Short mmCIF file of C-alpha atoms in Angstrom, two decimals:
data_model
loop_
_atom_site.label_atom_id
_atom_site.label_comp_id
_atom_site.label_asym_id
_atom_site.label_seq_id
_atom_site.Cartn_x
_atom_site.Cartn_y
_atom_site.Cartn_z
CA MET A 109 -10.31 13.65 2.96
CA LYS A 110 -12.22 14.97 5.90
CA THR A 111 -15.63 15.33 6.57
CA LYS A 112 -15.94 16.68 10.20
CA LEU A 113 -18.70 14.33 11.83
CA LYS A 114 -20.72 15.96 15.07
CA LEU A 115 -20.29 14.68 18.37
CA THR A 116 -23.43 14.70 20.99
CA THR A 117 -22.88 14.77 24.48
CA GLY A 118 -23.12 10.74 25.67
CA LEU A 119 -23.54 9.21 22.21
CA VAL A 120 -21.17 8.57 19.47
CA LEU A 121 -22.59 8.54 16.45
CA LEU A 122 -19.45 6.79 14.90
CA THR A 123 -21.15 3.67 16.20
CA ILE A 124 -23.40 3.30 13.83
CA CYS A 125 -20.94 4.38 11.43
CA PRO A 126 -20.46 1.14 9.31
CA ALA A 127 -16.66 2.37 8.52
CA LEU A 128 -16.34 0.61 11.67
CA GLN A 129 -16.34 -2.61 10.91
CA ALA A 130 -14.83 -2.11 6.79
CA GLN A 131 -10.59 -3.37 6.73
CA ASN A 132 -10.90 -1.60 2.93
CA PRO A 133 -9.41 0.48 1.73
CA VAL A 134 -6.19 -0.55 3.97
CA VAL A 135 -4.96 2.78 4.46
CA GLN A 136 -6.89 6.15 5.00
CA THR A 137 -4.53 8.13 5.30
CA SER A 138 -3.10 8.93 2.60
CA TYR A 139 -4.73 7.55 -1.25
CA THR A 140 -2.29 4.47 -2.19
CA PRO A 141 -2.49 3.08 -5.73
CA ASP A 142 -0.26 0.38 -7.10
CA PRO A 143 0.18 -1.83 -3.72
CA ALA A 144 3.25 -4.19 -4.15
CA PRO A 145 3.39 -6.25 -1.04
CA PHE A 146 6.92 -8.05 -0.36
CA VAL A 147 7.81 -10.25 2.25
CA TYR A 148 10.95 -9.93 4.69
CA ARG A 149 10.95 -12.32 7.97
CA ASP A 150 8.16 -11.07 10.40
CA THR A 151 6.99 -8.45 8.71
CA VAL A 152 4.98 -7.12 4.70
CA PHE A 153 6.19 -4.31 3.74
CA LEU A 154 3.87 -2.36 1.57
CA PHE A 155 4.85 -0.14 -1.55
CA THR A 156 2.95 2.24 -2.68
CA ASP A 157 2.34 5.37 -4.87
CA HIS A 158 0.75 8.21 -3.50
CA ASP A 159 -2.27 10.09 -5.46
CA GLU A 160 -2.41 13.91 -4.06
CA ASP A 161 -5.85 14.87 -1.96
CA ASP A 162 -6.60 17.23 -4.70
CA ALA A 163 -5.68 15.14 -8.37
CA GLN A 164 -8.02 15.21 -11.58
CA TYR A 165 -5.03 13.12 -13.22
CA PHE A 166 -2.60 11.36 -11.83
CA LYS A 167 -0.86 14.13 -9.96
CA MET A 168 1.08 12.10 -7.90
CA LYS A 169 4.90 13.91 -6.42
CA ASP A 170 6.24 10.44 -4.73
CA TRP A 171 5.95 7.07 -2.86
CA GLN A 172 5.05 5.96 0.35
CA LEU A 173 5.76 2.68 3.14
CA TYR A 174 3.59 0.81 4.96
CA SER A 175 4.14 -2.85 7.16
CA THR A 176 2.02 -5.21 8.91
CA THR A 177 2.87 -7.91 11.49
CA ASP A 178 -0.79 -8.90 10.91
CA MET A 179 -2.51 -8.22 8.28
CA VAL A 180 -4.96 -5.76 9.23
CA ASN A 181 -2.63 -3.27 11.05
CA TRP A 182 -0.98 -1.54 9.52
CA THR A 183 1.55 1.04 10.67
CA TYR A 184 3.07 3.83 7.89
CA ARG A 185 6.75 3.95 7.33
CA GLY A 186 7.51 7.45 5.20
CA THR A 187 7.12 8.37 2.79
CA PRO A 188 10.87 7.52 0.97
CA MET A 189 11.58 8.53 -2.30
CA SER A 190 10.09 11.01 -4.46
CA THR A 191 10.61 12.15 -8.29
CA ALA A 192 13.54 14.67 -6.68
CA THR A 193 14.93 11.06 -5.82
CA PHE A 194 16.25 10.97 -9.68
CA GLN A 195 17.93 13.84 -11.00
CA TRP A 196 15.99 12.45 -14.56
CA ALA A 197 12.70 12.85 -13.75
CA LYS A 198 10.08 14.97 -14.24
CA GLN A 199 9.83 16.99 -10.33
CA GLY A 200 7.38 16.70 -8.41
CA ASP A 201 4.80 14.06 -10.93
CA ASN A 202 4.47 11.25 -12.94
CA ALA A 203 6.05 8.77 -9.58
CA TRP A 204 4.35 5.87 -10.96
CA ALA A 205 3.80 2.49 -9.79
CA ALA A 206 6.81 0.96 -8.40
CA GLN A 207 8.03 -2.03 -6.88
CA ALA A 208 10.47 -3.38 -4.59
CA VAL A 209 12.90 -6.24 -3.25
CA GLU A 210 15.35 -7.00 -0.96
CA ARG A 211 18.62 -9.03 -2.47
CA ASN A 212 21.67 -9.49 -0.15
CA GLY A 213 21.13 -6.57 2.40
CA LYS A 214 20.48 -3.24 0.13
CA TRP A 215 17.06 -3.25 -0.81
CA TYR A 216 15.73 -2.05 -4.26
CA TRP A 217 13.18 -0.05 -6.15
CA TYR A 218 11.88 -0.05 -9.09
CA ILE A 219 9.90 2.46 -10.20
CA CYS A 220 8.75 4.39 -13.36
CA ALA A 221 8.79 8.19 -14.33
CA GLU A 222 9.14 10.91 -16.51
CA ASP A 223 12.78 10.74 -18.70
CA THR A 224 13.10 14.40 -19.36
CA THR A 225 15.23 13.74 -22.90
CA LYS A 226 12.58 11.54 -24.40
CA HIS A 227 9.67 13.00 -22.07
CA LEU A 228 8.48 9.56 -22.14
CA HIS A 229 7.73 7.19 -19.16
CA GLY A 230 11.44 5.39 -18.27
CA ILE A 231 12.52 2.45 -15.26
CA GLY A 232 14.80 3.43 -12.93
CA VAL A 233 16.16 2.87 -9.61
CA GLY A 234 16.91 3.66 -6.13
CA VAL A 235 18.80 1.53 -3.56
CA ALA A 236 19.17 1.19 0.35
CA ASP A 237 19.74 0.08 2.98
CA SER A 238 17.08 -0.65 4.91
CA PRO A 239 13.17 -0.97 3.23
CA THR A 240 12.64 2.50 4.54
CA GLY A 241 15.40 4.39 3.31
CA PRO A 242 17.33 6.40 2.54
CA TYR A 243 16.69 5.77 -0.72
CA THR A 244 20.07 6.49 -3.85
CA ASP A 245 20.11 6.56 -7.60
CA PRO A 246 23.29 5.08 -8.26
CA LEU A 247 23.00 5.50 -12.23
CA LYS A 248 22.06 8.91 -12.35
CA ARG A 249 20.62 7.87 -15.15
CA PRO A 250 17.34 5.43 -15.60
CA LEU A 251 17.76 1.92 -15.72
CA VAL A 252 15.29 1.44 -18.79
CA PRO A 253 16.06 4.71 -21.25
CA GLY A 254 11.86 5.90 -21.70
CA ASP A 255 10.26 4.67 -24.01
CA TRP A 256 6.07 3.95 -25.10
CA GLY A 257 4.44 2.30 -22.49
CA TYR A 258 7.81 1.89 -20.27
CA ILE A 259 6.06 1.83 -17.11
CA ASP A 260 4.86 -0.46 -14.46
CA PRO A 261 8.03 -2.26 -13.19
CA SER A 262 7.86 -4.82 -11.38
CA VAL A 263 11.68 -8.12 -10.31
CA PHE A 264 11.55 -11.02 -9.80
CA ILE A 265 14.14 -13.00 -8.67
CA ASP A 266 13.36 -17.01 -9.77
CA ASP A 267 15.19 -19.64 -7.52
CA ASP A 268 17.70 -20.05 -9.09
CA GLY A 269 19.32 -16.29 -7.97
CA GLN A 270 18.88 -15.03 -11.00
CA ALA A 271 16.51 -12.15 -11.57
CA TYR A 272 14.44 -10.44 -13.43
CA LEU A 273 12.85 -7.07 -14.64
CA PHE A 274 9.32 -7.51 -16.47
CA TRP A 275 7.09 -3.72 -16.90
CA GLY A 276 4.66 -2.07 -19.59
CA ASN A 277 1.25 -1.18 -20.93
CA ASN A 278 0.08 -1.72 -24.40
CA GLY A 279 2.39 -4.06 -24.34
CA LEU A 280 4.69 -6.19 -22.36
CA TRP A 281 8.67 -5.95 -22.42
CA TYR A 282 11.16 -8.41 -20.05
CA ALA A 283 15.26 -8.49 -18.70
CA ARG A 284 18.29 -10.07 -17.24
CA LEU A 285 19.15 -8.31 -13.79
CA ASN A 286 22.94 -8.41 -12.95
CA GLU A 287 23.83 -10.01 -9.61
CA ASP A 288 23.98 -6.35 -9.04
CA MET A 289 20.52 -5.07 -9.84
CA ILE A 290 20.98 -2.66 -11.42
CA SER A 291 22.06 -2.99 -15.06
CA LEU A 292 20.71 -5.48 -17.62
CA GLY A 293 22.26 -8.69 -17.60
CA SER A 294 19.87 -9.27 -21.51
CA GLU A 295 18.78 -6.77 -23.97
CA VAL A 296 14.60 -5.93 -23.25
CA ILE A 297 12.54 -8.88 -25.53
CA ARG A 298 9.26 -7.66 -26.19
CA VAL A 299 6.14 -11.04 -25.05
CA ASN A 300 3.96 -11.03 -27.74
CA THR A 301 0.83 -9.87 -26.34
CA GLU A 302 -1.88 -10.25 -29.01
CA ASP A 303 -0.80 -14.37 -28.26
CA THR A 304 -4.61 -14.67 -27.78
CA ASP A 305 -3.68 -18.60 -26.40
CA ALA A 306 -1.12 -16.68 -24.06
CA PHE A 307 -3.63 -13.56 -22.64
CA GLY A 308 -6.97 -13.90 -23.67
CA PRO A 309 -8.91 -12.16 -26.32
CA LEU A 310 -8.31 -9.31 -28.84
CA VAL A 311 -10.71 -6.50 -27.02
CA VAL A 312 -11.40 -3.26 -28.88
CA LYS A 313 -10.20 -0.36 -26.92
CA HIS A 314 -8.57 2.86 -28.08
CA ASP A 315 -5.31 2.82 -29.31
CA TYR A 316 -4.27 6.38 -28.08
CA GLN A 317 -1.76 6.52 -30.52
CA LEU A 318 -3.13 6.42 -33.34
CA ASN A 319 -6.55 8.35 -30.72
CA LYS A 320 -9.40 5.48 -32.09
CA ARG A 321 -10.42 2.22 -31.69
CA ILE A 322 -9.03 -0.96 -32.77
CA PRO A 323 -8.46 -4.65 -31.41
CA LYS A 324 -5.98 -5.16 -28.73
CA THR A 325 -4.16 -7.19 -26.82
CA ASN A 326 -6.59 -7.87 -23.97
CA TYR A 327 -3.67 -7.54 -21.82
CA GLU A 328 -3.39 -4.00 -20.70
CA GLU A 329 -0.47 -2.98 -17.70
CA GLY A 330 0.78 -3.68 -14.85
CA PRO A 331 2.79 -7.08 -14.89
CA TRP A 332 2.72 -9.39 -11.22
CA VAL A 333 5.47 -12.05 -11.89
CA PHE A 334 5.94 -14.59 -8.91
CA LYS A 335 6.98 -18.71 -8.52
CA ARG A 336 4.76 -21.02 -6.80
CA ASN A 337 5.93 -25.54 -6.46
CA GLY A 338 7.30 -24.78 -10.10
CA ILE A 339 5.46 -22.21 -11.86
CA TYR A 340 5.08 -18.94 -13.43
CA TYR A 341 2.30 -16.54 -12.46
CA LEU A 342 1.63 -13.22 -14.77
CA VAL A 343 -0.58 -11.26 -12.78
CA TYR A 344 -1.98 -8.50 -14.28
CA ALA A 345 -4.76 -5.21 -15.68
CA ALA A 346 -6.48 -6.75 -18.05
CA GLY A 347 -9.84 -6.58 -21.20
CA GLY A 348 -8.82 -2.35 -21.80
CA VAL A 349 -10.50 0.63 -20.10
CA PRO A 350 -11.98 0.04 -17.47
CA GLU A 351 -9.51 -3.22 -17.12
CA HIS A 352 -9.98 -5.85 -14.30
CA MET A 353 -7.63 -8.46 -13.13
CA ALA A 354 -6.82 -11.82 -15.17
CA TYR A 355 -3.64 -14.03 -15.56
CA SER A 356 -1.67 -16.79 -17.53
CA THR A 357 0.90 -18.51 -16.72
CA ALA A 358 4.36 -20.80 -17.71
CA LYS A 359 7.22 -24.07 -17.05
CA ASN A 360 9.77 -20.97 -18.57
CA ILE A 361 9.93 -17.77 -17.45
CA ASN A 362 10.91 -17.49 -21.11
CA GLY A 363 7.30 -18.52 -21.67
CA PRO A 364 5.29 -19.85 -24.03
CA TRP A 365 2.47 -18.12 -21.66
CA LYS A 366 -0.90 -19.56 -20.60
CA TYR A 367 -4.52 -17.78 -20.60
CA GLN A 368 -5.47 -18.67 -17.47
CA GLY A 369 -8.82 -16.59 -17.40
CA ARG A 370 -9.94 -13.33 -15.50
CA ILE A 371 -9.53 -13.07 -10.88
CA MET A 372 -10.44 -9.53 -9.82
CA ASN A 373 -13.95 -7.55 -11.70
CA GLU A 374 -13.40 -3.83 -12.59
CA ALA A 375 -12.37 -1.90 -9.26
CA GLU A 376 -14.91 -0.42 -7.80
CA ASN A 377 -14.66 3.25 -8.77
CA SER A 378 -11.72 3.42 -10.39
CA PHE A 379 -11.08 2.46 -13.96
CA THR A 380 -7.55 1.31 -13.54
CA ILE A 381 -6.28 -2.21 -10.87
CA HIS A 382 -3.96 -3.20 -10.38
CA GLY A 383 -1.53 -4.89 -7.80
CA GLY A 384 0.27 -8.65 -7.10
CA SER A 385 -0.11 -11.50 -4.37
CA ILE A 386 1.96 -12.09 -1.40
CA GLU A 387 1.48 -15.16 0.76
CA PHE A 388 2.21 -14.93 4.46
CA LYS A 389 1.88 -16.87 7.23
CA GLY A 390 1.41 -19.87 5.11
CA ARG A 391 -2.03 -17.91 3.59
CA ASN A 392 -2.47 -15.88 0.16
CA PHE A 393 -3.42 -12.52 0.05
CA MET A 394 -4.26 -10.76 -3.19
CA PHE A 395 -3.39 -6.17 -3.47
CA TYR A 396 -5.38 -3.77 -5.32
CA HIS A 397 -6.67 -0.34 -5.40
CA ASN A 398 -9.75 1.12 -5.56
CA GLY A 399 -11.53 4.31 -5.58
CA LEU A 400 -14.38 3.38 -2.06
CA LEU A 401 -12.19 6.34 -0.25
CA PRO A 402 -13.65 8.83 0.33
CA ASN A 403 -13.19 11.89 -2.30
CA GLY A 404 -12.27 8.25 -4.54
CA GLY A 405 -12.37 7.66 -7.67
CA GLY A 406 -9.98 6.59 -10.45
CA PHE A 407 -7.28 9.67 -9.92
CA ARG A 408 -7.45 9.11 -6.47
CA ARG A 409 -7.06 5.27 -5.17
CA SER A 410 -6.81 2.91 -2.61
CA THR A 411 -4.90 -0.19 -1.20
CA ALA A 412 -7.43 -2.95 -0.78
CA ILE A 413 -6.64 -7.02 -0.10
CA GLU A 414 -8.58 -10.15 -0.31
CA GLU A 415 -7.52 -13.65 0.75
CA PHE A 416 -7.73 -16.64 -0.96
CA THR A 417 -7.24 -20.21 -2.32
CA PHE A 418 -5.02 -21.95 -4.96
CA GLY A 419 -7.29 -24.60 -6.62
CA GLU A 420 -5.76 -28.01 -6.24
CA ASN A 421 -3.88 -27.14 -9.11
CA GLY A 422 -2.35 -24.36 -8.65
CA GLU A 423 -5.06 -22.18 -9.89
CA ILE A 424 -5.90 -18.92 -9.09
CA PRO A 425 -9.80 -18.22 -8.13
CA PHE A 426 -11.86 -15.66 -8.73
CA ILE A 427 -12.17 -13.17 -5.90
CA PRO A 428 -14.33 -10.98 -5.11
CA PHE A 429 -14.81 -8.25 -4.12
CA THR A 430 -15.53 -7.41 -0.08
CA LYS A 431 -15.14 -5.08 2.50
CA GLU A 432 -14.35 -6.91 5.26
CA GLY A 433 -10.49 -7.47 3.46
CA VAL A 434 -8.78 -10.21 5.35
CA ARG A 435 -11.31 -11.33 9.00
CA THR A 436 -9.29 -12.50 10.51
CA PRO A 437 -5.40 -11.84 11.74
CA THR A 438 -2.31 -13.75 11.43
CA ALA A 439 -1.43 -12.14 15.07
CA ASN A 440 -2.46 -10.09 17.74
CA LEU A 441 -0.93 -7.18 18.31
CA ASN A 442 0.49 -6.13 21.57
CA PRO A 443 -0.31 -2.98 23.46
CA TYR A 444 1.75 -3.63 26.45
CA GLN A 445 5.01 -1.91 24.11
CA ARG A 446 4.81 1.08 22.44
CA VAL A 447 2.47 1.04 19.63
CA GLU A 448 2.74 3.06 16.81
CA ALA A 449 0.18 6.39 16.39
CA GLU A 450 0.37 5.20 12.96
CA THR A 451 -0.70 2.37 13.36
CA MET A 452 -4.36 0.87 12.73
CA ALA A 453 -6.36 -0.81 10.98
CA PHE A 454 -8.84 1.49 10.73
CA GLY A 455 -8.47 6.16 10.80
CA TYR A 456 -10.66 8.14 10.09
CA GLY A 457 -9.72 12.58 9.55
CA LEU A 458 -6.33 11.67 10.41
CA LYS A 459 -3.05 12.27 8.12
CA THR A 460 0.18 11.27 8.20
CA ASP A 461 3.45 13.55 7.56
CA ARG A 462 4.90 13.32 4.34
CA LEU A 463 9.04 12.66 5.84
CA PRO A 464 11.44 10.17 5.23
CA GLY A 465 13.01 8.15 7.68
CA ASN A 466 11.60 6.53 10.90
CA ASN A 467 10.01 8.94 12.22
CA HIS A 468 6.61 9.30 11.68
CA TYR A 469 3.35 10.59 14.01
CA LEU A 470 0.08 11.31 13.09
CA THR A 471 -1.57 14.94 12.49
CA SER A 472 -4.50 16.95 11.25
CA ILE A 473 -6.16 15.79 14.17
CA HIS A 474 -9.96 17.18 15.17
CA ASN A 475 -11.73 16.49 17.55
CA GLY A 476 -14.17 14.08 16.43
CA ASP A 477 -11.08 11.70 14.87
CA TRP A 478 -10.68 7.58 15.38
CA LEU A 479 -8.95 5.04 14.88
CA ARG A 480 -9.27 1.56 15.71
CA LEU A 481 -6.40 -1.10 16.13
CA ARG A 482 -8.25 -5.01 15.41
CA ALA A 483 -7.25 -7.63 17.59
CA VAL A 484 -4.94 -6.26 20.41
CA ASP A 485 -4.63 -8.63 22.91
CA PHE A 486 -5.10 -6.78 26.72
CA LYS A 487 -3.44 -10.66 28.07
CA ASN A 488 -4.59 -10.25 32.07
CA GLY A 489 -4.97 -7.50 31.92
CA GLU A 490 -1.86 -5.66 34.18
CA ALA A 491 -2.05 -2.45 32.58
CA ASN A 492 -2.43 0.00 35.29
CA HIS A 493 -1.90 3.30 32.83
CA VAL A 494 -1.12 4.50 29.50
CA VAL A 495 0.64 6.89 28.03
CA ALA A 496 0.93 8.78 24.79
CA SER A 497 3.65 10.80 22.85
CA LEU A 498 2.52 13.94 21.16
CA PRO A 499 5.49 15.80 19.74
CA LYS A 500 3.91 18.69 19.27
CA VAL A 501 0.21 20.42 21.63
CA ARG A 502 -2.12 23.17 19.44
CA ALA A 503 -4.78 23.74 20.89
CA GLY A 504 -4.70 20.41 23.23
CA GLY A 505 -7.96 17.74 23.76
CA THR A 506 -8.60 14.08 25.07
CA ILE A 507 -7.48 10.97 24.05
CA GLU A 508 -10.14 8.20 24.75
CA PHE A 509 -9.40 4.73 24.74
CA TYR A 510 -12.43 2.43 24.34
CA VAL A 511 -12.99 -1.61 23.68
CA ASP A 512 -14.61 -3.46 21.25
CA ASN A 513 -16.88 -0.78 19.85
CA LEU A 514 -16.69 3.81 20.13
CA GLY A 515 -20.25 3.37 22.79
CA GLY A 516 -20.89 3.14 26.49
CA LYS A 517 -17.59 4.12 28.62
CA PRO A 518 -14.19 4.58 28.08
CA ILE A 519 -11.93 2.82 29.95
CA ALA A 520 -8.86 5.95 30.21
CA ILE A 521 -9.13 9.08 28.69
CA LEU A 522 -5.77 10.51 28.50
CA PRO A 523 -6.45 14.60 29.22
CA VAL A 524 -3.36 17.21 26.76
CA ALA A 525 -2.94 20.84 27.36
CA PRO A 526 -1.83 23.36 25.23
CA THR A 527 2.23 23.58 25.39
CA ASP A 528 4.85 25.02 23.83
CA LYS A 529 7.34 22.50 24.87
CA LYS A 530 7.89 19.76 22.44
CA GLN A 531 7.94 16.10 22.74
CA GLN A 532 5.99 15.08 26.32
CA GLU A 533 4.19 12.21 27.03
CA TRP A 534 1.29 12.45 28.95
CA GLN A 535 -0.33 9.74 31.63
CA ALA A 536 -3.83 9.02 32.36
CA ASP A 537 -4.69 5.60 35.05
CA ILE A 538 -6.55 3.08 33.25
CA GLN A 539 -10.12 2.89 34.34
CA LYS A 540 -11.28 -0.43 33.73
CA LYS A 541 -8.81 -3.79 33.72
CA VAL A 542 -9.11 -5.49 29.74
CA THR A 543 -8.27 -9.15 30.07
CA GLY A 544 -8.21 -10.80 26.07
CA ILE A 545 -8.40 -10.16 23.33
CA HIS A 546 -10.41 -6.76 21.67
CA ASP A 547 -10.35 -3.81 19.32
CA LEU A 548 -8.37 -0.93 20.22
CA TYR A 549 -10.48 2.07 19.52
CA LEU A 550 -9.14 5.28 20.02
CA LEU A 551 -11.09 9.08 19.84
CA PHE A 552 -9.96 12.01 19.88
CA ARG A 553 -11.93 15.40 21.20
CA GLY A 554 -11.58 18.85 21.52
CA GLY A 555 -12.64 22.12 20.17
CA ASP A 556 -12.61 23.83 16.71
CA ASP A 557 -8.73 23.52 16.29
CA GLU A 558 -6.66 20.97 15.05
CA LEU A 559 -5.53 19.62 18.37
CA PHE A 560 -1.73 18.11 18.47
CA ASP A 561 0.14 15.77 16.65
CA PHE A 562 0.64 12.17 18.42
CA ASP A 563 3.66 10.19 18.26
CA TRP A 564 2.78 6.72 19.86
CA TRP A 565 0.99 5.13 23.03
CA GLN A 566 1.77 2.19 25.63
CA PHE A 567 -0.40 0.60 28.31
CA LYS A 568 2.30 -0.32 31.06
#
């Protein structure tokens, strides 16, 4: 994912890079397909799959977690689960689409992986006391045993407290969940996806079991279920391959469903599309994935977001793709409290660790790498120095802080010298007072070798 860009004295070539203003995809340190956002109090947690950097097919070993309080700056929260969490799953691969929900202080992360007893994908569930884990598999077996098309789980809790689990590729199934959230409270029910009133006109597409093209349902996979103003919504990938996004609605969770049309076109540089919507701080956002990161494609996909407004009668409008994504933050970032280094609106050349737990850091930092944070509120400019914590220093270098763009003079230059000591704090004076709300850029300089790992920073 990394392409080196040389820096010249007195001129930062990145100032003319279009990526400086782009927001989509929203994570650049990993490929993050199949986004599943969940609003919890004042935070949006983003549960994602993880395409490997060298994937030539669906090469997926683990699931990742991100969070935001402003919808533009995203913090990596770790890799809390992998196929190793589930002893019944094929190890080291097939960590496919998933969705999580919180209930009564517990977190339930519904995943699909290859059921080794049936050699088909099944639905499992990891349980934890916090979104960051640690997650365990209480069942030691699939919640829904493997069968053809049993992928892409979507969990939904209705107003009366009844929870449901939907899933399916080239077919749509659902069942009630018991209050424990780890057992089914009904038989598995199949929805008639060939009902054109429910899911739109049939399309001619390839049937992988029959190995030929035949008329099939417009519904493809990736259901996302939610409720708004008494109406149930079912958003899904549609139209065969390549997929677009469509939706249907119903007045009852058991249907009948009514097809409402296309809401997103085929994803850019990806033959699949997968995602869902949330309401956060009175605004609505649609998540999806595309293949637009460097070296991206149909097997290396990334989360993107668009803001939208429901129609007067609850319609989801057609939502065009944009490079800008979320234009207006829902809050500002406070630089006077600890900011995790793995928090950013956009990053170039950087990677994060692949650890579970709550302590994470940026790594693979080289000369010319950088990150951008949006809507940083410096208030009255009371800070006179900046502090950074680095868990490991290799070749050393500098961290330069810029306001609004990477041109001109930095407001602070923080030197980092090579050392064998772990988790050191480094400090530098702020050379120019900054007030009000600005974008903030951190630029890393040094030699040709990897410079250091980076844990957090703070203006003081």
